[in-house]
Amino acid sequence: MEPTGYPELDQIAQRLDRVRTLDARGLEAEEIAILGRKAGALTALLKRVAELPIDERKRYGALVNRLKGQFEAAFAERREVVAAERRSQEDAGRDLTMPGRGRWVGAEHPVSRVVDEIVEIFRGIGFTVAVGPEVETDWYNFLALNFPADHPAMDMHDTLYLDAPAVEGEPSGRLLLRTHTSPVQIRTLLESTPPVRVVIPGMVYRNDAFDASHSPAFSQIEGLAVDEGISFVDLKATLIHFAHRFFSPSTRTRFRPSFFPFTEPSAEMDVECQICHGSGCPACKGTGWMEILGCGMVHPRVLENVNLDPERYTGWAFGMGPHRIAMLRYGLPDIRLLLEGDMRFLEQMGRTGGQPDGRGA
Ligand code: 2NL
C-alpha cells in the first residue's frame, strides 16, 4: 500500500493483509482491536480528525474512512471463509453411508390390551367407565357389599390393612387396600340414580403369596347394571355377547351356580378352552372349559345399603381378572410373567404376530 504520509495510518494499514490468515477467534479479536467502538485503533484516529487543522481534515478523514471500509470488507470476507471451512469440517465427520440407529418400538402390555378391549366391548353397549380410590374403608369394601362382619375375607390374613387411624364419621372406617373394585360400584350407586350401567377397571390387593397363580396385586374389571325390571336374562345375554366379542362369535359358554355375599343368585361363567377348543388339554386340566368370571343378581341388601328400594330396582353384576384373562388368552403358565417386566417376555408379546391369535398386531 502506498504511504499516506501519516505513519500511524500506514501502520494500521499493514495489518490488512493479515486478516485473511486469521481463524474465528483471531478474527473476532482483530475486529475489536481495529474497529471496536471504545478502543479500536481506527476509531481512535477518526476521533482525532476534529482536532486537525481545517485544510488537513478533509484528506485525513477520507483516508481513515477508506481504510475503515477496507477493513470492514476484509473482515466480512474472512468471516464467510471461516464459516464455510467450519461447515466442510463438520461434513467431513459425517458418514452418510452409516446404518441408522434402530428406534425402540414400544408395545402395549398384554394386560393393558385386555383391559382396553373389555372396556371397549362394554362401552359399545352403553356402559360408562368409572374409577375410584385404591385405599378404601372396610364399609365400602366389605360391609356395604353384605359381607358379614366376621367374614374370613375381612381377616388380616387375607386383606392388607393400613397402619393408620380409622376414618372418623364413616359407618366403619378402618382403612385397607381394596380387595376388589366393588367399592367403586357402591360409590357410583350412592352418587347416581338408576338406570346405572358401569364398568370399573383397576388394581386390587390381597395378602397373598407371589407364586405362579397368585399375586398380592392384580387387576380386576367389574360391571354393574341396575334399573327397573332387570333380570338374569339380561345378565346372560350381555355376558354371552361379551364372550363372543372378546374370544370369537362361535365360542361356547356355560354358567355354573356359585356363591358371593353380594349377589343372589350367583354364577360362574366358563368359555370353551381357548387352547384346545373343548377336547381337553393341560391348560384346562382336561375339562375343555375355562372359568372367566363370576356374576350374579345384586343382593337386595346391597341395594338397601345404597338407599335403593329392592322392590323397585334390580340389577346384575360381574367381576373378572384381566391378568387371568390374559393368561388364558395367550396361554401363559405363570402370572409373574405379566408383573415382572422381563423384556424378553414383553418383546415377544409386543412383536407383530407374536401372539397366538395375532391380535393387536
Ligand atoms: C369374581 C367375582 C363378582 C360382583 C363381582 C358386585 C358388585 C356390586 C354388587 C354386586 Cl356393587 N356384585 N360385583 C358380582 C359377582 C361377582 O366378581 O370372581 N371376580 C374376579
GROMACS .gro file of C-alpha atoms and ligand atoms in nm:
model
  381
    1MET     CA    1   0.000   0.000   0.000
    2GLU     CA    2   0.118   0.350  -0.084
    3PRO     CA    3   0.249   0.551   0.215
    4THR     CA    4  -0.003   0.819   0.305
    5GLY     CA    5   0.233   1.048   0.489
    6TYR     CA    6   0.066   0.953   0.815
    7PRO     CA    7   0.278   0.683   0.987
    8GLU     CA    8   0.003   0.589   1.229
    9LEU     CA    9  -0.236   0.519   0.936
   10ASP     CA   10   0.029   0.326   0.743
   11GLN     CA   11   0.097   0.114   1.050
   12ILE     CA   12  -0.265   0.011   1.079
   13ALA     CA   13  -0.293  -0.045   0.703
   14GLN     CA   14  -0.018  -0.304   0.727
   15ARG     CA   15  -0.247  -0.527   0.930
   16LEU     CA   16  -0.498  -0.550   0.643
   17ASP     CA   17  -0.323  -0.836   0.463
   18ARG     CA   18  -0.306  -1.046   0.779
   19VAL     CA   19  -0.686  -1.058   0.810
   20ARG     CA   20  -0.717  -1.345   0.563
   21THR     CA   21  -0.490  -1.565   0.780
   22LEU     CA   22  -0.700  -1.532   1.099
   23ASP     CA   23  -0.913  -1.808   1.250
   24ALA     CA   24  -1.255  -1.745   1.402
   25ARG     CA   25  -1.124  -1.635   1.737
   26GLY     CA   26  -0.837  -1.425   1.599
   27LEU     CA   27  -1.079  -1.258   1.361
   28GLU     CA   28  -1.307  -1.152   1.640
   29ALA     CA   29  -1.017  -1.011   1.844
   30GLU     CA   30  -0.877  -0.821   1.543
   31GLU     CA   31  -1.216  -0.666   1.459
   32ILE     CA   32  -1.239  -0.535   1.813
   33ALA     CA   33  -0.877  -0.412   1.804
   34ILE     CA   34  -0.929  -0.217   1.477
   35LEU     CA   35  -1.294  -0.116   1.465
   36GLY     CA   36  -1.403  -0.159   1.830
   37ARG     CA   37  -1.624   0.128   1.935
   38LYS     CA   38  -1.432   0.203   2.253
   39ALA     CA   39  -1.068   0.113   2.194
   40GLY     CA   40  -1.044   0.033   1.821
   41ALA     CA   41  -0.723   0.176   1.662
   42LEU     CA   42  -0.909   0.325   1.362
   43THR     CA   43  -1.190   0.451   1.581
   44ALA     CA   44  -0.933   0.647   1.783
   45LEU     CA   45  -0.794   0.803   1.466
   46LEU     CA   46  -1.140   0.903   1.347
   47LYS     CA   47  -1.199   1.079   1.676
   48ARG     CA   48  -0.881   1.276   1.620
   49VAL     CA   49  -0.998   1.418   1.283
   50ALA     CA   50  -1.180   1.702   1.456
   51GLU     CA   51  -0.857   1.819   1.620
   52LEU     CA   52  -0.671   1.864   1.291
   53PRO     CA   53  -0.630   2.198   1.110
   54ILE     CA   54  -0.920   2.257   0.868
   55ASP     CA   55  -0.715   2.210   0.542
   56GLU     CA   56  -0.585   1.869   0.655
   57ARG     CA   57  -0.909   1.745   0.795
   58LYS     CA   58  -1.071   1.654   0.465
   59ARG     CA   59  -0.781   1.447   0.328
   60TYR     CA   60  -0.711   1.274   0.658
   61GLY     CA   61  -1.078   1.196   0.718
   62ALA     CA   62  -1.112   1.044   0.371
   63LEU     CA   63  -0.800   0.830   0.424
   64VAL     CA   64  -0.921   0.696   0.758
   65ASN     CA   65  -1.269   0.625   0.622
   66ARG     CA   66  -1.129   0.444   0.318
   67LEU     CA   67  -0.913   0.227   0.543
   68LYS     CA   68  -1.214   0.159   0.763
   69GLY     CA   69  -1.414   0.043   0.458
   70GLN     CA   70  -1.126  -0.181   0.350
   71PHE     CA   71  -1.109  -0.345   0.694
   72GLU     CA   72  -1.486  -0.393   0.705
   73ALA     CA   73  -1.478  -0.566   0.366
   74ALA     CA   74  -1.179  -0.782   0.467
   75PHE     CA   75  -1.343  -0.891   0.795
   76ALA     CA   76  -1.671  -0.978   0.621
   77GLU     CA   77  -1.495  -1.180   0.356
   78ARG     CA   78  -1.283  -1.365   0.613
   79ARG     CA   79  -1.594  -1.440   0.825
   80GLU     CA   80  -1.753  -1.607   0.522
   81VAL     CA   81  -1.443  -1.817   0.452
   82VAL     CA   82  -1.406  -1.926   0.817
   83ALA     CA   83  -1.776  -2.028   0.836
   84ALA     CA   84  -1.751  -2.226   0.512
   85GLU     CA   85  -1.439  -2.405   0.639
   86ARG     CA   86  -1.618  -2.500   0.959
   87ARG     CA   87  -1.916  -2.636   0.765
   88SER     CA   88  -1.698  -2.852   0.546
   89GLN     CA   89  -1.511  -2.985   0.852
   90GLU     CA   90  -1.843  -3.088   1.006
   91ASP     CA   91  -1.944  -3.260   0.685
   92ALA     CA   92  -1.613  -3.448   0.684
   93GLY     CA   93  -1.703  -3.609   1.019
   94ARG     CA   94  -2.034  -3.729   0.883
   95ASP     CA   95  -2.067  -4.071   0.723
   96LEU     CA   96  -2.387  -4.074   0.521
   97THR     CA   97  -2.350  -4.445   0.447
   98MET     CA   98  -2.353  -4.540   0.817
   99PRO     CA   99  -2.657  -4.756   0.905
  100GLY     CA  100  -2.925  -4.575   1.108
  101ARG     CA  101  -2.967  -4.630   1.481
  102GLY     CA  102  -3.267  -4.856   1.548
  103ARG     CA  103  -3.554  -4.700   1.739
  104TRP     CA  104  -3.708  -4.854   2.048
  105VAL     CA  105  -4.056  -4.952   1.949
  106GLY     CA  106  -4.293  -4.971   2.243
  107ALA     CA  107  -4.585  -5.209   2.265
  108GLU     CA  108  -4.894  -5.229   2.479
  109HIS     CA  109  -4.867  -5.457   2.780
  110PRO     CA  110  -5.090  -5.764   2.730
  111VAL     CA  111  -5.291  -5.680   3.043
  112SER     CA  112  -5.349  -5.321   2.924
  113ARG     CA  113  -5.462  -5.458   2.589
  114VAL     CA  114  -5.705  -5.699   2.754
  115VAL     CA  115  -5.845  -5.425   2.982
  116ASP     CA  116  -5.892  -5.185   2.688
  117GLU     CA  117  -6.067  -5.447   2.477
  118ILE     CA  118  -6.304  -5.545   2.759
  119VAL     CA  119  -6.385  -5.182   2.836
  120GLU     CA  120  -6.449  -5.108   2.465
  121ILE     CA  121  -6.690  -5.401   2.429
  122PHE     CA  122  -6.899  -5.278   2.723
  123ARG     CA  123  -6.880  -4.915   2.613
  124GLY     CA  124  -7.020  -5.032   2.281
  125ILE     CA  125  -7.341  -5.145   2.455
  126GLY     CA  126  -7.399  -4.836   2.665
  127PHE     CA  127  -7.180  -4.886   2.972
  128THR     CA  128  -6.971  -4.599   3.105
  129VAL     CA  129  -6.634  -4.633   3.279
  130ALA     CA  130  -6.569  -4.533   3.641
  131VAL     CA  131  -6.262  -4.547   3.863
  132GLY     CA  132  -6.211  -4.487   4.234
  133PRO     CA  133  -5.961  -4.495   4.523
  134GLU     CA  134  -5.738  -4.795   4.593
  135VAL     CA  135  -5.734  -4.713   4.965
  136GLU     CA  136  -6.084  -4.776   5.099
  137THR     CA  137  -6.268  -4.816   5.427
  138ASP     CA  138  -6.398  -5.156   5.529
  139TRP     CA  139  -6.754  -5.025   5.489
  140TYR     CA  140  -6.715  -4.960   5.114
  141ASN     CA  141  -6.502  -5.270   5.057
  142PHE     CA  142  -6.696  -5.524   5.268
  143LEU     CA  143  -6.992  -5.420   5.480
  144ALA     CA  144  -7.190  -5.233   5.211
  145LEU     CA  145  -7.144  -5.545   4.996
  146ASN     CA  146  -7.322  -5.764   5.250
  147PHE     CA  147  -7.011  -5.932   5.387
  148PRO     CA  148  -7.092  -6.039   5.746
  149ALA     CA  149  -6.860  -5.863   5.994
  150ASP     CA  150  -6.691  -6.196   6.075
  151HIS     CA  151  -6.634  -6.299   5.711
  152PRO     CA  152  -6.288  -6.459   5.667
  153ALA     CA  153  -6.205  -6.224   5.376
  154MET     CA  154  -6.202  -5.938   5.629
  155ASP     CA  155  -5.931  -6.115   5.826
  156MET     CA  156  -5.581  -5.965   5.836
  157HIS     CA  157  -5.455  -6.285   5.677
  158ASP     CA  158  -5.645  -6.209   5.358
  159THR     CA  159  -5.669  -5.831   5.345
  160LEU     CA  160  -5.394  -5.567   5.362
  161TYR     CA  161  -5.500  -5.315   5.627
  162LEU     CA  162  -5.329  -4.978   5.658
  163ASP     CA  163  -5.142  -4.896   5.976
  164ALA     CA  164  -5.347  -4.575   6.010
  165PRO     CA  165  -5.628  -4.448   6.232
  166ALA     CA  166  -5.983  -4.522   6.117
  167VAL     CA  167  -6.168  -4.252   5.921
  168GLU     CA  168  -6.398  -4.063   6.159
  169GLY     CA  169  -6.761  -4.011   6.070
  170GLU     CA  170  -6.777  -4.319   5.847
  171PRO     CA  171  -7.008  -4.611   5.937
  172SER     CA  172  -6.697  -4.828   5.958
  173GLY     CA  173  -6.376  -4.651   5.872
  174ARG     CA  174  -6.090  -4.900   5.903
  175LEU     CA  175  -5.854  -4.829   5.610
  176LEU     CA  176  -5.741  -5.105   5.375
  177LEU     CA  177  -5.621  -5.167   5.022
  178ARG     CA  178  -5.934  -5.257   4.826
  179THR     CA  179  -5.963  -5.630   4.762
  180HIS     CA  180  -6.191  -5.581   4.460
  181THR     CA  181  -6.323  -5.286   4.256
  182SER     CA  182  -6.675  -5.327   4.403
  183PRO     CA  183  -6.638  -5.024   4.638
  184VAL     CA  184  -6.635  -4.806   4.325
  185GLN     CA  185  -6.972  -4.956   4.229
  186ILE     CA  186  -7.102  -4.874   4.576
  187ARG     CA  187  -6.978  -4.515   4.535
  188THR     CA  188  -7.137  -4.497   4.188
  189LEU     CA  189  -7.474  -4.619   4.319
  190LEU     CA  190  -7.463  -4.371   4.608
  191GLU     CA  191  -7.391  -4.083   4.371
  192SER     CA  192  -7.642  -4.158   4.094
  193THR     CA  193  -7.992  -4.285   4.040
  194PRO     CA  194  -8.072  -4.581   3.811
  195PRO     CA  195  -8.050  -4.665   3.530
  196VAL     CA  196  -7.683  -4.736   3.602
  197ARG     CA  197  -7.457  -4.926   3.361
  198VAL     CA  198  -7.092  -4.903   3.452
  199VAL     CA  199  -6.763  -5.092   3.417
  200ILE     CA  200  -6.476  -5.038   3.660
  201PRO     CA  201  -6.118  -5.140   3.580
  202GLY     CA  202  -5.843  -5.112   3.841
  203MET     CA  203  -5.579  -5.270   4.062
  204VAL     CA  204  -5.682  -5.466   4.371
  205TYR     CA  205  -5.475  -5.608   4.658
  206ARG     CA  206  -5.477  -5.921   4.871
  207ASN     CA  207  -5.248  -6.065   5.135
  208ASP     CA  208  -5.140  -6.346   4.904
  209ALA     CA  209  -4.804  -6.506   4.832
  210PHE     CA  210  -4.644  -6.430   4.495
  211ASP     CA  211  -4.644  -6.760   4.304
  212ALA     CA  212  -4.733  -6.893   3.958
  213SER     CA  213  -5.107  -6.829   4.005
  214HIS     CA  214  -5.124  -6.564   4.283
  215SER     CA  215  -5.007  -6.208   4.324
  216PRO     CA  216  -5.064  -5.959   4.609
  217ALA     CA  217  -5.153  -5.701   4.341
  218PHE     CA  218  -5.359  -5.777   4.034
  219SER     CA  219  -5.624  -5.617   3.816
  220GLN     CA  220  -5.999  -5.654   3.817
  221ILE     CA  221  -6.282  -5.535   3.599
  222GLU     CA  222  -6.628  -5.532   3.742
  223GLY     CA  223  -6.951  -5.439   3.571
  224LEU     CA  224  -7.287  -5.339   3.710
  225ALA     CA  225  -7.632  -5.275   3.566
  226VAL     CA  226  -7.914  -5.151   3.790
  227ASP     CA  227  -8.256  -5.047   3.663
  228GLU     CA  228  -8.625  -5.134   3.693
  229GLY     CA  229  -8.714  -5.475   3.551
  230ILE     CA  230  -8.363  -5.616   3.502
  231SER     CA  231  -8.338  -5.996   3.522
  232PHE     CA  232  -8.093  -6.284   3.496
  233VAL     CA  233  -8.178  -6.294   3.123
  234ASP     CA  234  -8.008  -5.953   3.080
  235LEU     CA  235  -7.705  -6.083   3.269
  236LYS     CA  236  -7.671  -6.392   3.050
  237ALA     CA  237  -7.737  -6.215   2.720
  238THR     CA  238  -7.485  -5.940   2.798
  239LEU     CA  239  -7.208  -6.169   2.920
  240ILE     CA  240  -7.253  -6.413   2.628
  241HIS     CA  241  -7.234  -6.115   2.390
  242PHE     CA  242  -6.915  -6.014   2.567
  243ALA     CA  243  -6.760  -6.364   2.532
  244HIS     CA  244  -6.847  -6.374   2.161
  245ARG     CA  245  -6.688  -6.034   2.100
  246PHE     CA  246  -6.381  -6.091   2.316
  247PHE     CA  247  -6.299  -6.451   2.216
  248SER     CA  248  -6.488  -6.542   1.897
  249PRO     CA  249  -6.851  -6.550   1.781
  250SER     CA  250  -6.851  -6.931   1.789
  251THR     CA  251  -6.705  -6.962   2.142
  252ARG     CA  252  -6.933  -7.181   2.356
  253THR     CA  253  -7.023  -7.060   2.707
  254ARG     CA  254  -7.180  -7.208   3.020
  255PHE     CA  255  -7.296  -7.082   3.360
  256ARG     CA  256  -7.246  -7.279   3.683
  257PRO     CA  257  -7.409  -7.194   4.018
  258SER     CA  258  -7.178  -7.025   4.268
  259PHE     CA  259  -7.183  -6.805   4.577
  260PHE     CA  260  -7.083  -6.445   4.653
  261PRO     CA  261  -7.202  -6.243   4.954
  262PHE     CA  262  -7.306  -5.953   4.724
  263THR     CA  263  -7.510  -6.144   4.465
  264GLU     CA  264  -7.803  -6.386   4.481
  265PRO     CA  265  -7.830  -6.600   4.281
  266SER     CA  266  -7.462  -6.616   4.181
  267ALA     CA  267  -7.285  -6.794   3.898
  268GLU     CA  268  -6.950  -6.854   3.738
  269MET     CA  269  -6.916  -6.829   3.363
  270ASP     CA  270  -6.692  -7.059   3.159
  271VAL     CA  271  -6.589  -7.032   2.795
  272GLU     CA  272  -6.462  -7.320   2.587
  273CYS     CA  273  -6.089  -7.366   2.634
  274GLN     CA  274  -5.912  -7.123   2.401
  275ILE     CA  275  -5.616  -7.359   2.366
  276CYS     CA  276  -5.784  -7.694   2.281
  277HIS     CA  277  -6.138  -7.569   2.197
  278GLY     CA  278  -6.304  -7.831   2.412
  279SER     CA  279  -6.116  -8.155   2.357
  280GLY     CA  280  -5.923  -8.125   2.684
  281CYS     CA  281  -5.563  -8.017   2.740
  282PRO     CA  282  -5.328  -7.930   3.031
  283ALA     CA  283  -5.435  -7.562   3.015
  284CYS     CA  284  -5.798  -7.654   3.103
  285LYS     CA  285  -5.696  -7.954   3.313
  286GLY     CA  286  -5.874  -8.180   3.065
  287THR     CA  287  -6.219  -8.021   3.115
  288GLY     CA  288  -6.241  -7.832   2.784
  289TRP     CA  289  -6.363  -7.522   2.976
  290MET     CA  290  -6.203  -7.213   3.125
  291GLU     CA  291  -6.360  -7.004   3.403
  292ILE     CA  292  -6.351  -6.636   3.305
  293LEU     CA  293  -6.572  -6.452   3.553
  294GLY     CA  294  -6.809  -6.452   3.849
  295CYS     CA  295  -7.150  -6.286   3.833
  296GLY     CA  296  -7.498  -6.270   3.980
  297MET     CA  297  -7.806  -6.064   4.061
  298VAL     CA  298  -7.720  -5.781   4.302
  299HIS     CA  299  -7.821  -5.889   4.654
  300PRO     CA  300  -8.126  -5.694   4.782
  301ARG     CA  301  -7.933  -5.594   5.096
  302VAL     CA  302  -7.662  -5.431   4.877
  303LEU     CA  303  -7.935  -5.223   4.708
  304GLU     CA  304  -8.074  -5.126   5.050
  305ASN     CA  305  -7.724  -5.028   5.166
  306VAL     CA  306  -7.708  -4.768   4.884
  307ASN     CA  307  -8.063  -4.645   4.960
  308LEU     CA  308  -8.232  -4.815   4.664
  309ASP     CA  309  -8.567  -4.994   4.705
  310PRO     CA  310  -8.513  -5.362   4.608
  311GLU     CA  311  -8.886  -5.392   4.536
  312ARG     CA  312  -8.848  -5.134   4.261
  313TYR     CA  313  -8.492  -5.189   4.133
  314THR     CA  314  -8.298  -5.499   4.038
  315GLY     CA  315  -7.952  -5.538   3.895
  316TRP     CA  316  -7.677  -5.772   3.797
  317ALA     CA  317  -7.301  -5.757   3.831
  318PHE     CA  318  -6.988  -5.941   3.727
  319GLY     CA  319  -6.622  -5.943   3.814
  320MET     CA  320  -6.322  -6.075   3.622
  321GLY     CA  321  -5.945  -6.062   3.642
  322PRO     CA  322  -5.765  -5.922   3.334
  323HIS     CA  323  -5.434  -6.083   3.441
  324ARG     CA  324  -5.612  -6.418   3.448
  325ILE     CA  325  -5.790  -6.349   3.117
  326ALA     CA  326  -5.456  -6.253   2.958
  327MET     CA  327  -5.305  -6.581   3.083
  328LEU     CA  328  -5.594  -6.778   2.934
  329ARG     CA  329  -5.588  -6.594   2.605
  330TYR     CA  330  -5.213  -6.605   2.549
  331GLY     CA  331  -5.158  -6.947   2.709
  332LEU     CA  332  -4.924  -6.810   2.980
  333PRO     CA  333  -4.818  -7.059   3.251
  334ASP     CA  334  -4.720  -6.805   3.519
  335ILE     CA  335  -4.886  -6.476   3.630
  336ARG     CA  336  -4.542  -6.341   3.725
  337LEU     CA  337  -4.463  -6.306   3.354
  338LEU     CA  338  -4.727  -6.030   3.347
  339LEU     CA  339  -4.594  -5.848   3.653
  340GLU     CA  340  -4.215  -5.866   3.646
  341GLY     CA  341  -4.138  -5.658   3.335
  342ASP     CA  342  -3.889  -5.907   3.184
  343MET     CA  343  -3.801  -5.751   2.846
  344ARG     CA  344  -3.755  -6.091   2.680
  345PHE     CA  345  -4.119  -6.172   2.752
  346LEU     CA  346  -4.255  -5.825   2.675
  347GLU     CA  347  -4.069  -5.801   2.343
  348GLN     CA  348  -4.210  -6.139   2.244
  349MET     CA  349  -4.563  -6.027   2.333
  350GLY     CA  350  -4.526  -5.692   2.159
  351ARG     CA  351  -4.382  -5.827   1.838
  352THR     CA  352  -4.613  -5.823   1.536
  353GLY     CA  353  -4.766  -6.165   1.501
  354GLY     CA  354  -4.602  -6.270   1.826
  355GLN     CA  355  -4.928  -6.360   1.993
  356PRO     CA  356  -5.102  -6.693   1.946
  357ASP     CA  357  -5.410  -6.529   1.793
  358GLY     CA  358  -5.227  -6.249   1.611
  359ARG     CA  359  -5.439  -5.985   1.787
  360GLY     CA  360  -5.319  -5.632   1.832
  361ALA     CA  361  -5.052  -5.685   1.567
  3622NL     C1  362  -6.508  -6.269   4.068
  3622NL     C2  363  -6.644  -6.233   4.112
  3622NL     C3  364  -6.802  -6.059   4.116
  3622NL     C4  365  -6.953  -5.879   4.158
  3622NL     C5  366  -6.825  -5.927   4.143
  3622NL     C6  367  -7.074  -5.687   4.250
  3622NL     C7  368  -7.064  -5.557   4.288
  3622NL     C8  369  -7.169  -5.497   4.349
  3622NL     C9  370  -7.284  -5.564   4.372
  3622NL    C10  371  -7.288  -5.695   4.336
  3622NL    CL1  372  -7.158  -5.333   4.395
  3622NL     N1  373  -7.184  -5.755   4.276
  3622NL     N2  374  -6.969  -5.745   4.189
  3622NL    C11  375  -7.059  -5.967   4.147
  3622NL    C12  376  -7.035  -6.100   4.121
  3622NL    C13  377  -6.906  -6.147   4.105
  3622NL     O1  378  -6.672  -6.097   4.099
  3622NL     O2  379  -6.476  -6.382   4.062
  3622NL     N3  380  -6.425  -6.171   4.036
  3622NL    C14  381  -6.292  -6.195   3.991
   0.00000   0.00000   0.00000
